[in-house]
Every structure is written in structure tokens, then in C-alpha cells.
Tab-separated table of C-alpha atoms and ligand atoms in Angstrom:
chain	number	residue	atom	x	y	z
A	4	MET	CA	-24.820	0.675	-5.344
A	5	VAL	CA	-24.580	3.031	-8.332
A	6	LYS	CA	-24.900	6.688	-7.440
A	7	ILE	CA	-26.118	9.319	-9.856
A	8	ARG	CA	-24.011	11.977	-8.154
A	9	LYS	CA	-20.250	11.981	-8.612
A	10	THR	CA	-18.333	11.683	-5.342
A	11	LEU	CA	-16.619	14.883	-4.218
A	12	ILE	CA	-13.752	14.907	-1.729
A	13	ALA	CA	-12.732	18.363	-0.533
A	14	ALA	CA	-9.723	19.253	1.611
A	15	ASN	CA	-10.092	22.045	4.147
A	16	TRP	CA	-6.570	22.911	5.211
A	17	LYS	CA	-7.825	25.574	7.633
A	18	MET	CA	-4.939	27.756	8.952
A	19	HIS	CA	-2.215	25.279	7.988
A	20	LYS	CA	0.675	25.244	5.524
A	21	THR	CA	3.088	27.840	4.246
A	22	VAL	CA	3.665	28.054	0.485
A	23	GLY	CA	6.725	25.789	0.842
A	24	GLU	CA	4.671	23.179	2.720
A	25	ALA	CA	1.926	23.394	0.091
A	26	ALA	CA	4.544	22.798	-2.624
A	27	ASN	CA	5.757	19.658	-0.835
A	28	PHE	CA	2.177	18.427	-0.516
A	29	VAL	CA	1.501	18.868	-4.235
A	30	LYS	CA	4.724	17.064	-5.136
A	31	ASP	CA	3.734	14.082	-2.956
A	32	PHE	CA	-0.003	14.086	-3.618
A	33	LEU	CA	-0.412	14.419	-7.387
A	34	PRO	CA	1.470	11.233	-8.352
A	35	GLN	CA	-0.718	9.286	-5.894
A	36	VAL	CA	-3.974	10.323	-7.568
A	37	VAL	CA	-3.036	9.958	-11.209
A	38	GLY	CA	-5.878	8.249	-13.029
A	39	VAL	CA	-8.483	8.895	-10.341
A	40	ALA	CA	-11.420	9.879	-12.525
A	41	GLU	CA	-14.413	8.678	-10.529
A	42	VAL	CA	-13.971	11.240	-7.742
A	43	ASP	CA	-13.888	15.041	-7.961
A	44	MET	CA	-11.101	16.504	-5.807
A	45	VAL	CA	-10.898	20.010	-4.378
A	46	ILE	CA	-8.251	21.593	-2.166
A	47	CYS	CA	-9.198	24.646	-0.094
A	48	PRO	CA	-5.901	26.070	1.246
A	49	PRO	CA	-5.344	29.324	3.132
A	50	PHE	CA	-5.566	32.402	0.862
A	51	THR	CA	-1.787	32.795	0.928
A	52	CYS	CA	-1.274	29.444	-0.851
A	53	LEU	CA	-3.838	30.093	-3.599
A	54	PRO	CA	-1.507	31.707	-6.156
A	55	TYR	CA	0.992	28.868	-5.808
A	56	LEU	CA	-1.649	26.131	-5.997
A	57	SER	CA	-3.386	27.845	-8.880
A	58	ALA	CA	-0.223	27.238	-10.902
A	59	GLY	CA	0.745	23.941	-9.237
A	60	LEU	CA	-2.624	22.242	-9.841
A	61	LYS	CA	-3.216	23.750	-13.265
A	62	ASP	CA	-2.743	20.632	-15.376
A	63	SER	CA	-4.079	18.234	-12.749
A	64	CYS	CA	-7.566	16.937	-12.040
A	65	VAL	CA	-7.583	18.690	-8.654
A	66	GLN	CA	-9.735	21.797	-8.402
A	67	LEU	CA	-9.139	24.787	-6.189
A	68	GLY	CA	-11.393	26.234	-3.504
A	69	ALA	CA	-11.262	28.993	-0.887
A	70	GLN	CA	-12.136	28.794	2.791
A	71	ASN	CA	-13.902	32.141	2.971
A	72	VAL	CA	-15.012	35.168	0.955
A	73	PHE	CA	-16.532	38.612	1.488
A	74	TRP	CA	-19.880	39.467	-0.104
A	75	ALA	CA	-19.024	42.747	-1.859
A	76	ARG	CA	-17.235	42.637	-5.197
A	77	GLN	CA	-14.749	45.357	-4.205
A	78	GLY	CA	-14.422	48.396	-1.953
A	79	ALA	CA	-13.260	49.632	1.424
A	80	TYR	CA	-13.324	46.318	3.325
A	81	THR	CA	-9.933	46.028	4.984
A	82	GLY	CA	-8.636	42.486	5.123
A	83	GLU	CA	-11.358	40.954	2.966
A	84	ILE	CA	-11.195	38.980	-0.296
A	85	SER	CA	-13.840	39.043	-3.062
A	86	THR	CA	-15.253	36.414	-5.387
A	87	ALA	CA	-13.598	38.226	-8.313
A	88	MET	CA	-10.170	37.879	-6.655
A	89	LEU	CA	-10.760	34.175	-6.062
A	90	GLN	CA	-11.959	33.600	-9.610
A	91	ASP	CA	-8.859	35.366	-10.831
A	92	LEU	CA	-6.835	32.624	-9.122
A	93	GLY	CA	-8.871	29.812	-10.611
A	94	CYS	CA	-11.015	28.985	-7.570
A	95	SER	CA	-14.285	27.252	-8.337
A	96	TYR	CA	-15.499	26.381	-4.821
A	97	ILE	CA	-15.857	28.428	-1.621
A	98	ILE	CA	-16.531	27.035	1.862
A	99	VAL	CA	-19.233	29.040	3.660
A	100	GLY	CA	-20.659	28.738	7.161
A	101	HIS	CA	-17.965	26.471	8.558
A	102	SER	CA	-18.599	25.905	12.264
A	103	GLU	CA	-15.234	27.454	13.174
A	104	ARG	CA	-16.338	30.667	11.491
A	105	ARG	CA	-19.773	30.464	13.083
A	106	HIS	CA	-18.508	29.716	16.593
A	107	ILE	CA	-15.048	31.322	16.792
A	108	ILE	CA	-15.443	34.318	14.451
A	109	GLY	CA	-19.162	34.830	15.142
A	110	GLU	CA	-20.557	34.542	11.619
A	111	ASN	CA	-24.323	34.317	11.660
A	112	ASP	CA	-26.874	33.139	9.115
A	113	LEU	CA	-27.367	36.693	7.771
A	114	ILE	CA	-23.662	36.986	6.924
A	115	ILE	CA	-23.661	33.479	5.497
A	116	ASN	CA	-26.681	34.369	3.365
A	117	ARG	CA	-24.910	37.449	1.946
A	118	LYS	CA	-21.873	35.359	1.098
A	119	LEU	CA	-24.000	32.685	-0.570
A	120	LYS	CA	-25.696	35.333	-2.711
A	121	ALA	CA	-22.328	36.763	-3.766
A	122	ILE	CA	-20.963	33.318	-4.631
A	123	SER	CA	-24.048	32.432	-6.617
A	124	GLU	CA	-23.935	35.759	-8.504
A	125	ALA	CA	-20.303	35.086	-9.371
A	126	GLY	CA	-21.186	31.648	-10.748
A	127	MET	CA	-18.989	29.856	-8.217
A	128	VAL	CA	-19.957	26.822	-6.155
A	129	PRO	CA	-20.548	27.244	-2.411
A	130	ILE	CA	-19.813	24.421	0.006
A	131	LEU	CA	-22.348	25.354	2.675
A	132	CYS	CA	-21.517	23.798	6.038
A	133	VAL	CA	-24.284	23.013	8.505
A	134	GLY	CA	-24.333	20.986	11.688
A	135	GLU	CA	-25.443	20.800	15.283
A	136	THR	CA	-23.464	21.031	18.529
A	137	LEU	CA	-23.373	18.153	21.019
A	138	PRO	CA	-25.930	19.706	23.422
A	139	GLU	CA	-28.227	20.311	20.459
A	140	ARG	CA	-27.908	16.659	19.401
A	141	GLU	CA	-28.474	15.458	22.951
A	142	GLN	CA	-31.630	17.556	23.143
A	143	ASN	CA	-32.891	16.054	19.870
A	144	GLN	CA	-32.585	19.397	18.080
A	145	ALA	CA	-30.146	18.359	15.347
A	146	ARG	CA	-32.701	18.400	12.532
A	147	GLU	CA	-34.238	21.711	13.540
A	148	VAL	CA	-30.825	23.403	13.908
A	149	VAL	CA	-29.741	22.202	10.469
A	150	ARG	CA	-33.111	23.050	8.933
A	151	LEU	CA	-32.847	26.639	10.213
A	152	GLN	CA	-29.251	26.980	8.984
A	153	LEU	CA	-30.405	25.913	5.510
A	154	GLU	CA	-33.564	28.031	5.527
A	155	GLN	CA	-31.843	31.225	6.685
A	156	GLY	CA	-28.580	30.721	4.846
A	157	LEU	CA	-30.240	30.001	1.511
A	158	LYS	CA	-33.025	32.622	1.744
A	159	GLY	CA	-33.372	34.234	-1.698
A	160	VAL	CA	-30.290	32.420	-3.010
A	161	ALA	CA	-30.548	31.100	-6.535
A	162	ALA	CA	-28.206	28.145	-6.227
A	163	PRO	CA	-27.879	26.368	-9.527
A	164	GLU	CA	-24.871	24.549	-8.142
A	165	LEU	CA	-24.642	23.959	-4.443
A	166	VAL	CA	-22.704	21.583	-2.244
A	167	VAL	CA	-23.844	21.095	1.344
A	168	ALA	CA	-21.510	19.664	3.977
A	169	TYR	CA	-23.154	18.129	7.022
A	170	GLU	CA	-20.574	18.603	9.764
A	171	PRO	CA	-21.691	17.888	13.317
A	172	VAL	CA	-19.688	20.340	15.413
A	173	TRP	CA	-18.776	17.684	17.986
A	174	ALA	CA	-17.125	15.552	15.288
A	175	ILE	CA	-14.860	18.268	13.856
A	176	GLY	CA	-11.219	17.845	14.795
A	177	THR	CA	-12.085	15.578	17.714
A	178	GLY	CA	-11.288	12.169	16.228
A	179	ILE	CA	-14.892	11.193	17.060
A	180	ASN	CA	-16.665	10.748	13.742
A	181	ALA	CA	-20.427	10.501	13.461
A	182	ASN	CA	-21.903	7.083	13.072
A	183	PRO	CA	-22.362	6.564	9.278
A	184	ALA	CA	-26.037	5.715	9.865
A	185	ASP	CA	-26.534	9.051	11.676
A	186	ALA	CA	-24.716	10.834	8.828
A	187	GLN	CA	-27.145	9.176	6.401
A	188	GLU	CA	-30.123	10.176	8.515
A	189	MET	CA	-29.036	13.825	8.508
A	190	THR	CA	-27.916	14.015	4.863
A	191	GLY	CA	-31.168	12.354	3.818
A	192	PHE	CA	-33.055	14.946	5.838
A	193	ILE	CA	-31.025	17.755	4.227
A	194	ARG	CA	-31.900	16.460	0.756
A	195	GLU	CA	-35.604	16.247	1.664
A	196	TYR	CA	-35.538	19.784	2.997
A	197	LEU	CA	-33.712	21.123	-0.092
A	198	ALA	CA	-36.474	19.542	-2.179
A	199	ILE	CA	-39.007	21.565	-0.169
A	200	LEU	CA	-36.962	24.789	-0.391
A	201	TYR	CA	-36.234	24.397	-4.124
A	202	ASP	CA	-37.260	21.445	-6.229
A	203	LYS	CA	-37.159	17.665	-5.884
A	204	THR	CA	-35.305	16.902	-9.109
A	205	TRP	CA	-32.717	19.596	-8.382
A	206	ALA	CA	-32.255	18.316	-4.822
A	207	GLU	CA	-31.607	14.808	-6.158
A	208	GLY	CA	-28.629	16.164	-8.095
A	209	ILE	CA	-27.072	18.157	-5.229
A	210	ARG	CA	-23.970	16.728	-3.595
A	211	ILE	CA	-24.154	16.448	0.172
A	212	LEU	CA	-20.896	15.720	1.980
A	213	TYR	CA	-20.154	14.466	5.449
A	214	GLY	CA	-17.415	16.184	7.470
A	215	GLY	CA	-15.974	15.542	10.917
A	216	SER	CA	-12.948	13.322	11.658
A	217	VAL	CA	-12.975	11.646	8.228
A	218	LYS	CA	-9.955	9.358	7.852
A	219	PRO	CA	-8.733	6.760	5.346
A	220	GLU	CA	-10.167	4.121	7.705
A	221	ASN	CA	-13.740	5.445	7.724
A	222	ILE	CA	-14.288	7.201	4.361
A	223	ALA	CA	-15.684	4.116	2.615
A	224	GLN	CA	-18.392	3.686	5.257
A	225	PHE	CA	-19.563	7.246	4.713
A	226	VAL	CA	-19.691	7.230	0.913
A	227	ALA	CA	-21.519	3.883	1.066
A	228	GLN	CA	-24.512	5.779	2.485
A	229	PRO	CA	-27.081	6.620	-0.205
A	230	ASP	CA	-27.205	10.359	0.564
A	231	VAL	CA	-23.527	10.937	1.409
A	232	ASP	CA	-21.803	12.042	-1.789
A	233	GLY	CA	-18.316	12.598	-0.437
A	234	ALA	CA	-16.494	14.341	2.383
A	235	LEU	CA	-15.068	17.617	3.606
A	236	VAL	CA	-11.797	16.639	5.249
A	237	GLY	CA	-9.807	18.754	7.700
A	238	GLY	CA	-6.949	17.185	9.669
A	239	ALA	CA	-6.465	14.125	7.448
A	240	SER	CA	-6.182	16.300	4.328
A	241	LEU	CA	-2.916	17.821	5.543
A	242	ASP	CA	-0.984	14.634	4.878
A	243	ALA	CA	-0.580	13.827	1.173
A	244	HIS	CA	-0.599	10.054	1.695
A	245	ASP	CA	-3.664	10.061	3.963
A	246	PHE	CA	-5.562	12.417	1.677
A	247	ALA	CA	-4.721	10.311	-1.372
A	248	ARG	CA	-6.026	7.225	0.465
A	249	ILE	CA	-9.238	9.094	1.249
A	250	VAL	CA	-9.643	10.174	-2.373
A	251	ARG	CA	-9.123	6.581	-3.435
A	252	LEU	CA	-11.713	5.564	-0.807
A	253	ASN	CA	-9.056	3.145	0.240
A	254	SER	CA	-8.388	2.132	3.811
A	255	ASN	CA	-5.714	-0.460	2.982
A	256	ALA	CA	-3.047	1.409	0.999
B	198	LIG	P1	-11.702	17.374	10.585
B	198	LIG	O1	-12.354	18.761	10.063
B	198	LIG	O2	-11.662	16.444	9.397
B	198	LIG	O3	-10.342	17.749	11.075
B	198	LIG	O4	-12.591	16.862	11.651
B	198	LIG	C1	-13.418	18.762	9.154
B	198	LIG	C2	-13.797	20.185	8.824
B	198	LIG	O5	-13.679	21.060	9.684
B	198	LIG	O6	-14.217	20.475	7.692
């Protein structure tokens, strides 16, 4: 199957790795992905590793992303980080609406919408995470939950470049990945709904990722789905060898 959209594999390190650990990762990882041109790679480390990675990944084909951002460009917002600060460090992507921020920190769709507007105004690329909880799936509400997250999150957002990550909450960090056919069903639905919200041709070009217990052993089954254009990888992105195998879509190495 030939896909029109280039595969994107993004690492979400979450609250892991000191600068020294990030340096070791880069040293191990980069030689393993030399010559990988058919996949776009992004690493989203904690803020504290961004300056180091900005320099360490400079001449590589790996792009840099952030795990969070605040919506104002500057001001009295103790503890927050702006799009301008992230751009200054060479970040192109920003994860927004991750389920850990929704469920642990309490971020709602209004906050997510403000962040998406700020990212779009800055010309950066949001990776908007959406996904249902297990009770919501069991009650057949997965589509409606995801539809509402998209509708409310993207309200009034001009998103020339957008990445959506479908991450069922019950699959994140649990070792229980979604069935690839279910991931296709949901990513296909997301693309159809984006076509309604925006435009069909634009929606055809948008990359939609799957996230939730992606491993070297299952990545190929996900990207084989017509509407799954890559993955957002948490736990398995912390190990340079495993992440390189995922980027190579290779379960055997
Ligand atoms: P996981 O996390 O790969 O550890 O399940 C995915 C994510 O939270 O983006």
C-alpha cells in the first residue's frame, strides 16, 4: 500500500530523563537511524532537556517537540513556557491535550483550545491527543467522546498543519494496545470528522497517529492501517534501541 502521507513517529518521554540520560540516548539512537528518510522522527523530551537536544539533534534528521505550552506569548504566568521560548530552542511540534494532562492535571477542552490557537498563531505544529476511557468505550461512546474533543479543541483554530494522535486512555502505559482494526476505525472516523470541520482535501493530508503501548513488535500492524500515519510512543521511546526499531518499523532487529 502506498500512502500519500509521510509516516511520523513521535517520542513522548513524559517526565523521564535527566540531561545526562538524554545525552546517552542521543549517542545510542542517532547511529541506529542514519539513512532513515521515509519516516519523520520527533522527540518530545521534558523542557529541561530541550536546550541540550536542540544542539544534540541539530545536524540530524530528528526534529524536536515539546510536551506542553502555555497560551500567552509572555507575562506573569509563573512556571509556564511560551511558544516563543520553544521556537527559540528549535521546537517544531507541541503535544496538546494528552490524556495525562486532561485526567491528572485537569486540562479541559477550553484550555486545550487556547493552546491550539497559540500554537497555530506561532506557526508551530500541534500534536492534538484525543481518546476515550475504558468505560466510555464499553458504553459505545468512543466516537462521540473523540468527536467532542475535536470539535471543542479545534473551535476557531486555523490549523494549516495539524497532527492528531488517537490515544485510547486504557491503552496508555498499560501494555494493552488497541486492536489495529479498532485503531483504523477510530482514525478513519477522525479523518471523516476533520473533513466536516474543515475540508476534505485538507483532511486527506493530515497525519493521524495511534498511541498507546506501541512497541517494536506491534508498530508495523498499526502503520499498515490506511488511516494510521504513524505513532506517538511513550514507554518504548525511552530506550534508544527499541525506539530505533519502531522508527524502522522493524520488529526483528
Ligand atoms: P505509552 O504512552 O506508549 O507508554 O503507552 C503513549 C503516550 O502516552 O503518548
